[in-house]
Coordinates of C-alpha atoms and ligand atoms in Angstrom, one line a residue:
Chain H
M1484 CA -31.1 20.3 2.2
Q1485 CA -32.5 22.6 4.8
T1486 CA -36.0 23.3 3.8
A1487 CA -38.5 25.0 6.1
L1488 CA -40.5 21.8 6.2
A1489 CA -37.5 19.8 7.4
R1490 CA -36.8 22.4 10.1
E1491 CA -40.4 22.3 11.2
L1492 CA -40.3 18.5 11.4
C1493 CA -37.2 18.6 13.4
E1494 CA -38.7 21.1 15.9
E1495 CA -41.8 18.9 16.2
F1496 CA -39.6 15.9 16.8
L1497 CA -37.6 17.7 19.5
E1498 CA -40.9 18.6 21.3
D1499 CA -41.7 14.9 21.3
V1500 CA -38.2 14.1 22.8
Y1501 CA -38.7 16.8 25.5
A1502 CA -41.9 15.0 26.4
L1503 CA -40.1 11.8 27.2
P1504 CA -39.2 11.3 30.9
H1505 CA -36.1 13.5 31.4
G1506 CA -36.2 14.3 27.7
E1507 CA -35.8 18.1 28.4
K1508 CA -32.2 17.4 29.5
L1509 CA -31.3 17.1 25.9
K1510 CA -31.0 20.9 26.0
Q1511 CA -28.1 20.5 28.3
C1512 CA -25.9 18.4 26.1
L1513 CA -22.3 19.5 26.5
Q1514 CA -21.1 17.8 23.3
C1515 CA -18.5 16.0 25.3
G1516 CA -18.6 12.9 23.2
T1517 CA -18.8 10.5 26.1
C1518 CA -21.8 8.8 24.6
S1519 CA -20.1 8.1 21.2
A1520 CA -17.0 6.9 22.9
S1521 CA -19.1 4.5 25.0
C1522 CA -21.2 3.2 22.2
P1523 CA -20.4 -0.4 21.2
S1524 CA -22.0 0.2 17.8
S1525 CA -20.3 3.5 17.0
A1526 CA -17.7 1.9 14.8
A1527 CA -20.4 0.8 12.5
M1528 CA -22.5 4.0 12.6
E1529 CA -22.0 6.8 10.1
F1530 CA -21.9 9.1 13.1
G1531 CA -22.5 8.5 16.8
P1532 CA -25.0 9.7 19.4
R1533 CA -23.1 13.0 20.1
E1534 CA -23.4 14.1 16.5
I1535 CA -27.1 13.0 16.4
I1536 CA -27.8 15.5 19.2
A1537 CA -25.7 18.2 17.5
S1538 CA -27.6 17.6 14.3
L1539 CA -31.0 17.7 16.0
R1540 CA -30.2 20.9 17.7
A1541 CA -29.1 22.4 14.4
G1542 CA -32.4 21.5 12.9
M1543 CA -30.9 18.8 10.7
L1544 CA -33.3 15.9 11.4
D1545 CA -33.0 14.7 7.8
R1546 CA -29.2 14.2 8.3
V1547 CA -29.9 11.9 11.2
L1548 CA -32.6 10.0 9.4
N1549 CA -30.4 9.5 6.4
A1550 CA -27.5 8.1 8.3
K1551 CA -27.3 4.4 9.2
T1552 CA -27.2 5.0 12.8
V1553 CA -30.3 4.6 14.8
W1554 CA -31.0 1.0 13.9
L1555 CA -27.5 0.0 14.9
C1556 CA -28.4 1.1 18.5
V1557 CA -28.6 -2.1 20.5
S1558 CA -30.1 -0.4 23.6
C1559 CA -27.2 -1.2 25.8
Y1560 CA -27.7 2.0 27.9
S1561 CA -24.0 2.7 28.1
C1562 CA -24.4 6.2 26.8
S1563 CA -27.4 6.9 29.1
V1564 CA -25.6 5.9 32.3
R1565 CA -22.4 7.8 31.4
C1566 CA -23.8 11.0 30.0
P1567 CA -22.8 13.8 32.4
A1568 CA -25.9 15.7 31.6
G1569 CA -28.2 12.8 32.4
I1570 CA -29.7 12.6 28.9
P1571 CA -31.8 9.5 28.3
L1572 CA -30.1 8.8 25.0
T1573 CA -31.3 5.3 24.6
D1574 CA -34.8 6.6 24.8
V1575 CA -34.0 9.3 22.2
M1576 CA -32.7 6.5 19.9
Y1577 CA -36.0 4.6 20.5
E1578 CA -37.9 7.8 19.6
L1579 CA -35.9 8.2 16.4
K1580 CA -36.7 4.6 15.5
R1581 CA -40.4 5.2 16.1
L1582 CA -40.3 8.3 13.9
E1583 CA -38.7 6.4 11.1
V1584 CA -41.3 3.6 11.5
D1585 CA -44.1 6.2 11.5
K1586 CA -42.9 8.0 8.4
G1587 CA -42.0 4.8 6.6
L1588 CA -38.4 5.9 6.3
A1589 CA -36.8 2.7 7.6
K1590 CA -38.1 0.2 5.1
D1591 CA -34.9 -1.6 4.3
A1592 CA -33.3 -1.4 7.8
P1593 CA -32.9 -4.9 9.1
G1594 CA -33.5 -3.7 12.7
E1595 CA -36.9 -2.3 11.6
T1596 CA -37.9 -5.5 9.8
M1597 CA -37.0 -7.4 12.9
A1598 CA -38.9 -5.1 15.2
H1599 CA -42.0 -5.3 13.1
A1600 CA -41.8 -9.1 12.8
F1601 CA -41.5 -9.2 16.5
A1602 CA -44.4 -6.9 17.2
E1603 CA -46.6 -8.7 14.8
T1604 CA -45.9 -12.1 16.4
V1605 CA -46.6 -10.7 19.9
D1606 CA -49.8 -9.0 18.7
R1607 CA -51.0 -12.2 17.2
Y1608 CA -50.2 -14.7 20.0
G1609 CA -49.4 -12.6 23.0
R1610 CA -46.1 -14.3 23.0
N1611 CA -43.0 -14.6 20.9
A1612 CA -41.3 -17.6 19.5
E1613 CA -37.8 -17.4 17.9
T1614 CA -38.8 -19.7 15.0
T1615 CA -41.7 -17.6 13.9
L1616 CA -39.8 -14.4 14.4
L1617 CA -36.7 -15.6 12.4
R1618 CA -38.9 -17.1 9.6
K1619 CA -40.7 -13.8 9.1
Y1620 CA -37.4 -11.8 9.4
F1621 CA -35.5 -13.8 6.8
L1622 CA -38.4 -14.0 4.3
R1623 CA -38.6 -10.2 4.4
T1624 CA -34.9 -9.6 4.2
N1625 CA -32.8 -12.2 2.4
P1626 CA -34.3 -15.7 2.4
L1627 CA -31.0 -17.1 1.3
H1628 CA -29.5 -15.9 4.6
A1629 CA -31.9 -18.3 6.3
L1630 CA -29.9 -21.1 4.8
A1631 CA -26.8 -20.1 6.8
Q1632 CA -29.0 -20.6 9.9
I1633 CA -29.8 -24.2 9.2
P1634 CA -26.8 -25.8 10.9
L1635 CA -27.7 -23.9 14.1
A1636 CA -31.4 -24.7 13.7
I1637 CA -30.4 -28.4 13.5
R1638 CA -28.3 -28.1 16.6
L1639 CA -31.1 -26.5 18.5
F1640 CA -33.7 -28.9 17.1
V1641 CA -31.9 -32.1 18.2
R1642 CA -31.8 -30.7 21.7
G1643 CA -35.6 -29.9 21.6
R1644 CA -34.9 -26.2 21.7
L1645 CA -37.0 -25.2 18.7
E1646 CA -40.6 -24.3 19.2
I1647 CA -42.5 -24.1 15.9
L1648 CA -45.3 -21.7 16.9
P1649 CA -45.7 -19.5 19.9
R1650 CA -48.3 -20.7 22.5
K1651 CA -51.3 -18.4 22.4
I1652 CA -52.1 -16.9 25.7
K1653 CA -55.6 -17.5 27.1
G1654 CA -56.3 -13.9 27.6
L1655 CA -55.7 -12.9 24.0
D1656 CA -59.0 -11.2 23.6
S1657 CA -58.5 -9.1 26.7
L1658 CA -55.0 -8.2 25.6
H1659 CA -56.3 -7.1 22.2
K1660 CA -58.8 -4.8 24.0
M1661 CA -56.0 -3.3 26.0
L1662 CA -53.9 -2.7 22.9
A1663 CA -56.8 -1.2 21.0
A1664 CA -57.5 1.2 23.9
I1665 CA -54.0 2.5 24.0
E1666 CA -53.7 3.0 20.3
E1667 CA -55.6 6.3 20.3
N1668 CA -52.7 8.3 21.6
G1669 CA -50.3 9.1 18.8
R1670 CA -46.8 7.8 18.1
R1671 CA -45.6 6.9 21.6
Chain N
M884 CA -44.5 -24.1 68.3
I885 CA -42.1 -21.5 67.0
T886 CA -40.7 -22.1 63.6
T887 CA -37.6 -20.3 62.4
A888 CA -38.7 -17.2 60.7
S889 CA -38.1 -17.7 57.1
P890 CA -37.3 -14.5 55.2
A891 CA -39.5 -13.5 52.3
C892 CA -39.1 -16.6 50.1
R893 CA -42.0 -16.4 47.8
Y894 CA -41.8 -14.6 44.5
G895 CA -44.0 -14.2 41.4
Y896 CA -42.0 -15.7 38.5
Y897 CA -42.0 -14.3 35.0
P898 CA -40.0 -16.7 32.8
G899 CA -40.4 -14.9 29.5
C900 CA -40.8 -16.3 26.0
S901 CA -37.2 -17.3 25.4
L902 CA -37.4 -19.7 28.3
M903 CA -40.2 -21.7 26.7
A904 CA -38.0 -23.5 24.2
T905 CA -34.8 -22.0 23.0
N906 CA -33.5 -21.3 26.5
R907 CA -35.6 -23.8 28.5
A908 CA -32.5 -25.0 30.3
Y909 CA -32.4 -21.6 32.0
D910 CA -36.0 -22.1 33.2
I911 CA -35.3 -25.7 34.3
S912 CA -32.1 -24.8 36.2
T913 CA -33.7 -21.8 37.8
R914 CA -36.6 -23.8 39.1
S915 CA -34.3 -26.5 40.4
V916 CA -32.0 -24.1 42.2
A917 CA -34.9 -22.3 43.7
R918 CA -36.4 -25.6 45.0
E919 CA -33.1 -26.5 46.6
L920 CA -32.9 -23.2 48.4
E921 CA -36.6 -23.4 49.4
V922 CA -37.4 -20.4 47.4
E923 CA -40.9 -20.5 46.0
L924 CA -41.3 -19.3 42.5
V925 CA -44.9 -18.9 41.5
E926 CA -45.2 -18.6 37.7
L927 CA -47.6 -15.8 36.7
D928 CA -50.7 -17.4 35.2
D929 CA -51.1 -16.7 31.5
W930 CA -48.3 -14.1 31.3
N931 CA -47.6 -12.5 27.9
C932 CA -44.5 -11.3 26.2
C933 CA -43.0 -8.2 27.9
G934 CA -42.3 -6.6 24.5
A935 CA -38.5 -6.7 25.1
T936 CA -36.2 -4.2 23.3
A937 CA -37.9 -5.0 20.0
Y938 CA -41.4 -3.7 20.6
L939 CA -40.3 -0.3 21.9
P940 CA -39.2 1.0 18.5
V941 CA -42.6 0.2 17.0
R942 CA -44.9 1.7 19.6
E943 CA -43.8 2.7 23.1
K944 CA -47.2 2.8 24.9
R945 CA -48.2 -0.5 23.5
A946 CA -45.0 -2.0 24.7
F947 CA -45.7 -0.5 28.2
V948 CA -49.2 -2.0 28.1
L949 CA -47.7 -5.5 27.4
S950 CA -45.4 -5.1 30.4
A951 CA -48.1 -3.6 32.6
R952 CA -50.4 -6.6 32.0
N953 CA -47.7 -8.8 33.5
L954 CA -47.2 -6.5 36.4
A955 CA -51.0 -6.5 36.9
L956 CA -50.9 -10.3 37.0
A957 CA -48.1 -10.2 39.5
E958 CA -49.9 -7.7 41.7
Q959 CA -52.8 -10.2 42.1
N960 CA -50.8 -12.3 44.4
G961 CA -47.7 -10.6 45.7
R962 CA -45.4 -7.7 45.6
E963 CA -42.2 -9.2 44.2
L964 CA -41.7 -10.4 40.7
A965 CA -38.6 -12.4 39.7
T966 CA -37.3 -12.7 36.2
V967 CA -34.1 -14.2 34.8
C968 CA -34.0 -12.4 31.4
N969 CA -32.1 -9.1 31.4
A970 CA -34.4 -7.7 28.7
C971 CA -37.6 -8.6 30.6
Y972 CA -36.0 -7.2 33.8
V973 CA -35.3 -3.8 32.2
V974 CA -38.6 -3.5 30.3
L975 CA -40.7 -4.4 33.3
R976 CA -38.8 -2.1 35.6
K977 CA -38.9 0.7 33.1
T978 CA -42.6 0.4 32.8
N979 CA -42.9 0.6 36.6
K980 CA -40.6 3.6 36.7
Y981 CA -42.3 5.6 33.9
M982 CA -45.7 4.8 35.2
A983 CA -44.6 6.2 38.6
E984 CA -43.0 9.3 37.1
D985 CA -45.5 10.3 34.5
S986 CA -49.1 10.5 35.6
H987 CA -50.5 10.9 32.1
L988 CA -48.8 7.8 31.0
R989 CA -50.0 6.0 34.1
D990 CA -53.6 7.0 33.4
D991 CA -53.4 5.9 29.8
I992 CA -51.9 2.5 30.7
R993 CA -54.4 1.9 33.5
Q994 CA -57.3 2.8 31.2
A995 CA -56.0 0.3 28.6
L996 CA -55.7 -2.4 31.3
Q997 CA -59.2 -1.7 32.5
A998 CA -60.5 -2.0 29.0
G999 CA -59.3 -5.6 29.2
G1000 CA -60.7 -6.2 32.6
M1001 CA -57.5 -5.7 34.6
D1002 CA -55.7 -3.0 36.6
Y1003 CA -52.3 -2.2 38.0
S1004 CA -51.7 0.2 40.9
G1005 CA -47.9 0.2 40.7
N1006 CA -46.9 -1.8 43.7
V1007 CA -44.9 -4.7 42.2
R1008 CA -41.1 -4.7 42.7
V1009 CA -39.3 -6.2 39.7
R1010 CA -36.2 -8.2 40.5
H1011 CA -33.6 -10.3 38.7
F1012 CA -33.2 -13.8 40.2
L1013 CA -29.5 -13.3 40.4
E1014 CA -29.9 -10.4 42.7
I1015 CA -32.5 -12.2 44.8
L1016 CA -30.1 -15.0 45.4
V1017 CA -27.3 -12.6 46.5
N1018 CA -29.3 -10.1 48.5
D1019 CA -32.3 -12.1 49.9
I1020 CA -30.9 -15.7 50.2
G1021 CA -27.4 -14.7 50.9
E1022 CA -24.0 -16.2 51.4
A1023 CA -24.6 -18.5 54.4
R1024 CA -27.6 -20.3 52.9
I1025 CA -26.0 -20.8 49.6
K1026 CA -22.7 -21.9 50.9
A1027 CA -24.4 -24.3 53.2
R1028 CA -26.0 -26.1 50.3
V1029 CA -22.8 -26.5 48.2
E1030 CA -22.0 -30.2 47.9
R1031 CA -19.5 -30.2 45.2
A1032 CA -17.5 -27.0 45.4
L1033 CA -16.3 -25.8 42.0
S1034 CA -12.7 -25.8 43.1
G1035 CA -10.4 -25.4 40.2
W1036 CA -13.0 -23.9 38.0
K1037 CA -12.1 -20.6 36.5
V1038 CA -15.2 -18.6 35.7
A1039 CA -15.6 -15.4 33.7
C1040 CA -18.8 -13.8 35.0
Y1041 CA -20.6 -12.2 32.1
C1042 CA -23.7 -10.1 33.2
G1043 CA -24.5 -8.5 29.9
C1044 CA -25.6 -4.9 29.7
Q1045 CA -29.1 -4.6 30.9
L1046 CA -28.6 -6.3 34.3
S1047 CA -27.0 -3.2 35.7
R1048 CA -28.0 -0.6 33.1
P1049 CA -29.9 1.7 33.1
F1050 CA -30.9 0.6 36.6
D1051 CA -27.6 0.8 38.5
D1052 CA -29.0 0.9 42.0
L1053 CA -28.2 -2.7 42.8
D1054 CA -24.8 -3.2 41.1
H1055 CA -22.1 -1.2 39.4
P1056 CA -23.3 -0.2 35.9
E1057 CA -20.0 -1.1 34.3
Y1058 CA -18.1 -3.4 36.7
P1059 CA -20.9 -5.5 38.3
Q1060 CA -20.0 -7.5 41.3
L1061 CA -23.1 -9.6 42.2
M1062 CA -22.5 -12.5 40.0
E1063 CA -18.8 -12.7 40.9
R1064 CA -19.7 -12.8 44.6
L1065 CA -22.2 -15.6 44.0
V1066 CA -19.9 -17.6 41.9
G1067 CA -17.2 -17.2 44.5
W1068 CA -19.5 -18.7 47.1
L1069 CA -19.6 -21.8 45.0
G1070 CA -15.9 -22.3 45.4
A1071 CA -14.9 -21.3 41.9
E1072 CA -12.1 -19.0 41.0
V1073 CA -13.5 -15.8 39.5
V1074 CA -11.2 -14.5 36.8
P1075 CA -11.0 -10.7 36.5
F1076 CA -13.2 -9.9 33.6
P1077 CA -13.5 -6.2 32.6
L1078 CA -16.0 -7.0 29.9
A1079 CA -18.7 -8.3 32.3
A1080 CA -21.2 -5.6 31.4
K1081 CA -20.1 -4.9 27.8
C1082 CA -22.9 -5.6 25.3
C1083 CA -22.8 -8.8 23.3
G1084 CA -24.8 -7.1 20.5
G1085 CA -28.1 -8.6 21.3
M1086 CA -30.3 -8.8 18.2
A1087 CA -27.5 -7.3 16.1
M1088 CA -26.2 -10.9 15.7
T1089 CA -29.0 -11.4 13.3
T1090 CA -29.8 -7.9 12.0
H1091 CA -26.2 -6.7 11.7
P1092 CA -24.0 -9.8 11.9
E1093 CA -20.7 -8.0 11.2
T1094 CA -21.3 -5.8 14.3
G1095 CA -22.8 -8.5 16.5
Q1096 CA -20.0 -11.0 15.8
V1097 CA -17.3 -8.5 16.8
L1098 CA -19.0 -7.6 20.0
T1099 CA -19.6 -11.2 21.1
G1100 CA -16.1 -12.2 19.8
K1101 CA -14.4 -9.6 22.0
I1102 CA -16.2 -11.0 25.1
L1103 CA -15.2 -14.6 24.4
K1104 CA -11.7 -13.7 23.3
V1105 CA -11.0 -11.7 26.5
A1106 CA -12.5 -14.4 28.7
K1107 CA -10.1 -16.9 27.2
Q1108 CA -7.2 -14.5 27.5
R1109 CA -7.9 -14.1 31.1
G1110 CA -7.6 -17.8 31.6
A1111 CA -11.3 -18.6 32.1
D1112 CA -12.4 -22.1 31.4
C1113 CA -16.0 -21.2 31.1
V1114 CA -18.3 -18.2 30.9
A1115 CA -21.4 -17.8 33.1
T1116 CA -24.4 -15.8 31.7
A1117 CA -27.6 -14.3 33.3
C1118 CA -29.6 -13.6 30.1
P1119 CA -31.1 -15.9 27.5
L1120 CA -30.0 -13.8 24.5
C1121 CA -26.5 -13.4 25.9
Q1122 CA -26.3 -17.2 26.3
I1123 CA -27.4 -17.8 22.7
N1124 CA -25.0 -15.2 21.3
L1125 CA -22.1 -16.5 23.3
E1126 CA -22.7 -20.2 22.8
A1127 CA -24.0 -20.6 19.3
Y1128 CA -21.7 -18.7 17.0
Q1129 CA -18.2 -19.3 18.4
D1130 CA -16.6 -20.4 15.1
K1131 CA -18.0 -17.3 13.2
V1132 CA -17.1 -14.8 15.9
G1133 CA -13.7 -16.4 16.2
R1134 CA -13.1 -15.6 12.6
A1135 CA -14.5 -12.1 13.0
V1136 CA -12.0 -11.2 15.8
G1137 CA -9.2 -13.4 14.6
A1138 CA -8.8 -15.2 17.8
P1139 CA -9.9 -18.5 19.3
C1140 CA -13.3 -18.2 20.9
E1141 CA -14.2 -21.8 21.9
I1142 CA -15.2 -21.9 25.5
P1143 CA -18.0 -23.5 27.4
V1144 CA -20.9 -21.2 28.2
L1145 CA -23.5 -21.9 31.0
Y1146 CA -26.2 -20.1 32.8
F1147 CA -25.2 -19.0 36.2
T1148 CA -28.1 -21.1 37.5
Q1149 CA -26.5 -24.3 36.0
L1150 CA -23.3 -23.4 37.7
I1151 CA -25.1 -23.2 41.0
G1152 CA -26.9 -26.5 40.4
I1153 CA -23.6 -28.2 39.6
A1154 CA -22.1 -27.0 42.8
F1155 CA -25.2 -28.2 44.7
G1156 CA -24.6 -31.7 43.2
L1157 CA -27.8 -31.7 41.2
P1158 CA -28.1 -34.3 38.4
P1159 CA -27.5 -33.0 34.8
A1160 CA -31.1 -33.5 33.9
A1161 CA -32.3 -31.1 36.7
L1162 CA -30.1 -28.4 35.0
A1163 CA -30.8 -29.5 31.4
L1164 CA -27.0 -29.5 30.8
A1165 CA -27.6 -31.6 27.6
D1166 CA -29.2 -28.5 26.0
N1167 CA -26.0 -26.5 26.0
L1168 CA -24.3 -26.0 22.7
T1169 CA -20.8 -25.9 24.0
P1170 CA -19.2 -29.1 25.4
L1171 CA -19.2 -29.2 29.2
E1172 CA -17.2 -32.5 29.5
P1173 CA -13.9 -30.8 29.9
L1174 CA -15.3 -29.0 33.0
L1175 CA -17.4 -31.8 34.5
G1176 CA -14.9 -34.6 33.7
E1177 CA -17.9 -36.8 32.6
K1178 CA -20.2 -37.1 29.7
V1179 CA -23.4 -35.2 29.8
T1180 CA -26.5 -37.1 28.8
S1181 CA -30.1 -36.2 29.4
Ligands
LIG595 S1 -22.5 12.2 26.8 FE1 -24.3 13.4 27.1 S2 -23.5 15.5 27.2 FE2 -21.9 14.3 26.3 S3 -22.2 14.5 24.1 FE3 -23.3 12.7 24.7 S4 -25.4 13.4 25.1 FE4 -24.1 15.2 25.1
LIG596 S1 -27.8 2.6 23.9 FE1 -27.5 2.7 21.7 S2 -26.6 4.6 21.3 FE2 -26.3 4.3 23.4 S3 -24.3 3.3 23.7 FE3 -25.8 1.7 23.5 S4 -25.9 1.2 21.3 FE4 -24.9 3.2 21.5
LIG597 S1 -37.6 -10.2 26.4 FE1 -37.4 -12.0 25.3 S2 -37.8 -13.4 26.8 FE2 -38.4 -11.5 27.7 S3 -40.6 -11.8 27.3 FE3 -39.8 -10.8 25.8 S4 -39.3 -12.0 24.1 FE4 -39.8 -12.8 25.7
LIG598 S1 -25.7 -8.2 26.6 FE1 -26.8 -8.4 24.7 S2 -28.4 -9.9 25.1 FE2 -27.5 -9.4 27.0 S3 -28.8 -7.9 27.8 FE3 -27.3 -6.8 26.6 S4 -28.1 -6.6 24.6 FE4 -29.3 -8.1 25.7

C-alpha cells in the first residue's frame, strides 16, 4: 500500500528524525549493511536496520511499522558505533518506537508494554522497582507467564532481593511539576 | 604540616533503582571497595530513576528531564558523578551531551527543572565507577591494597554493551580493556574473551525470551569454552541476566552455561580480603564456593 497519506506520514517522520542530534546523517546512508550485520537482534527481526533506512527513504514507513523489528532493538549501540556514515541508528529506532506509541500502533508489542509499565511506575514513584514493573508487565501480557518466574522470585526473595514497592522520592511534587512543564513540546 | 596531596577522591554517587533491592550486593560491594580505597562516594540526596533505556521509547524529553534532575542534584555539590549501572551511565551522559549540543533542548529541559525549583547548568561529568578506579585511583593504589591475590582465578571480564557504547572515548567500543586491566591487578588470570562488549539482550530476557536467552547463552558458553571459572560484570541488568537463567539459556544454546557470576566490585573486595558480608556474597545466585573454597554465609 502506497497511499499519499502514508507517504506524507513518512516524510513527516523523516523530518523528525533529521531533527535528532546528527539525524541529518541519515541522508548519507550507503546501504552497506554494517548495521544489520552488527545487530544482535537481527536474526529475530523481519528485516534489519539497513532495510529500515531503505524503506524510510522509499517512503514506505508503513512497511517498517508493520514489521516486528523496532521493539526487538535492545539499544546496544553496535550499529551506531560501526556505521561508516555516523548515523545515530539507535536514536532512529527510539524515534520509531515513539511514533508507534504515539499512533497506538504497538499495542501488542511486549517491548511497548514493558516501556509503558516502566514509565508509569517511574511517573508515580519517581523510582522503579522490578517487582512492580514485572507485575504490571505480566498482568498485561500473559499472566500465566508470571508463573514461570516464581522459582526465580523465590530465589531472590530468600536472599532479600525483592522490593515490593518502589520507595517514593521526597521531591515527587517538584518532579511532577517538571514533567508537566516539558510535556507541552510534542512527541520527543 | 604538609599532607600528601590526595587526588580528587570525592564523587557524587548515583546508585540507581536496581541497586536498592535486586542488585543491592552491587551497592554494598561498591561502597565497601570505595571505603577501602579512601574514595568518598556521596550519595545524591533524593535521586530519582534516570529513565533507563525503557523510558526513552515513551517520551524522550521526559526521559531527559528525569536524568537532568539527577544531574542538577549532583551539581549542587560537585562536578563528578559516579554510577555503577551501564544504563544509568549512558542515559545520564547522553542527557549531558544532547543538552550541550542542542540549545533548544537545553532551554526546554532547564525550564522544566526550574518549574520544579531546580536548575542544571551542564557542568557535571558522568563517570562509571570502573573507569574511576582504573583512571583516577590507578594500578599502584589498588595493587597496594590487595591482600589475597586472586592467583589461579580465571576470569572472563564481561563489560556489557553500554559501558563503551555509544561513548567510546574511554575504552574500545567492541574490545574493552579497562576491566581486564583492573582484574589483572588483582592477580587473576584474564581469559581472552571476545564477547566482552556483546549485548546480553537486556530487557529482551523478559520481553522476547527466545532472543534474550540466545544472547546471554552465547556469552556464558564462550566464557566456559575459554576456560573461565567465573564471569565478572559491571551492570546490574547484565548480572541478573547472566546469573539467573543459566539452566534456560543453556538449553537455548545447547551447551553448558553454569558458571559463577560476580560484580567486578565483589572480585576486588575478595582480593582485598574483605569479609563476605561486606560484599553481600550470599546474595549471588550462582555458587561461589568452588572459587572461594569455603562456604558463603551472610
Ligand atoms: S551501517 Fe550506516 S551506512 Fe551502512 S547501511 Fe547501516 S545505516 Fe546505512
Ligand atoms: S542498537 Fe538496536 S538496531 Fe542497533 S544493533 Fe543494537 S539492537 Fe540492533
Ligand atoms: S537504569 Fe535501572 S538502575 Fe538505572 S536508574 Fe534506571 S531503573 Fe534505575
Ligand atoms: S549488556 Fe545488556 S544489560 Fe548490559 S548494558 Fe547492554 S543491554 Fe544493558
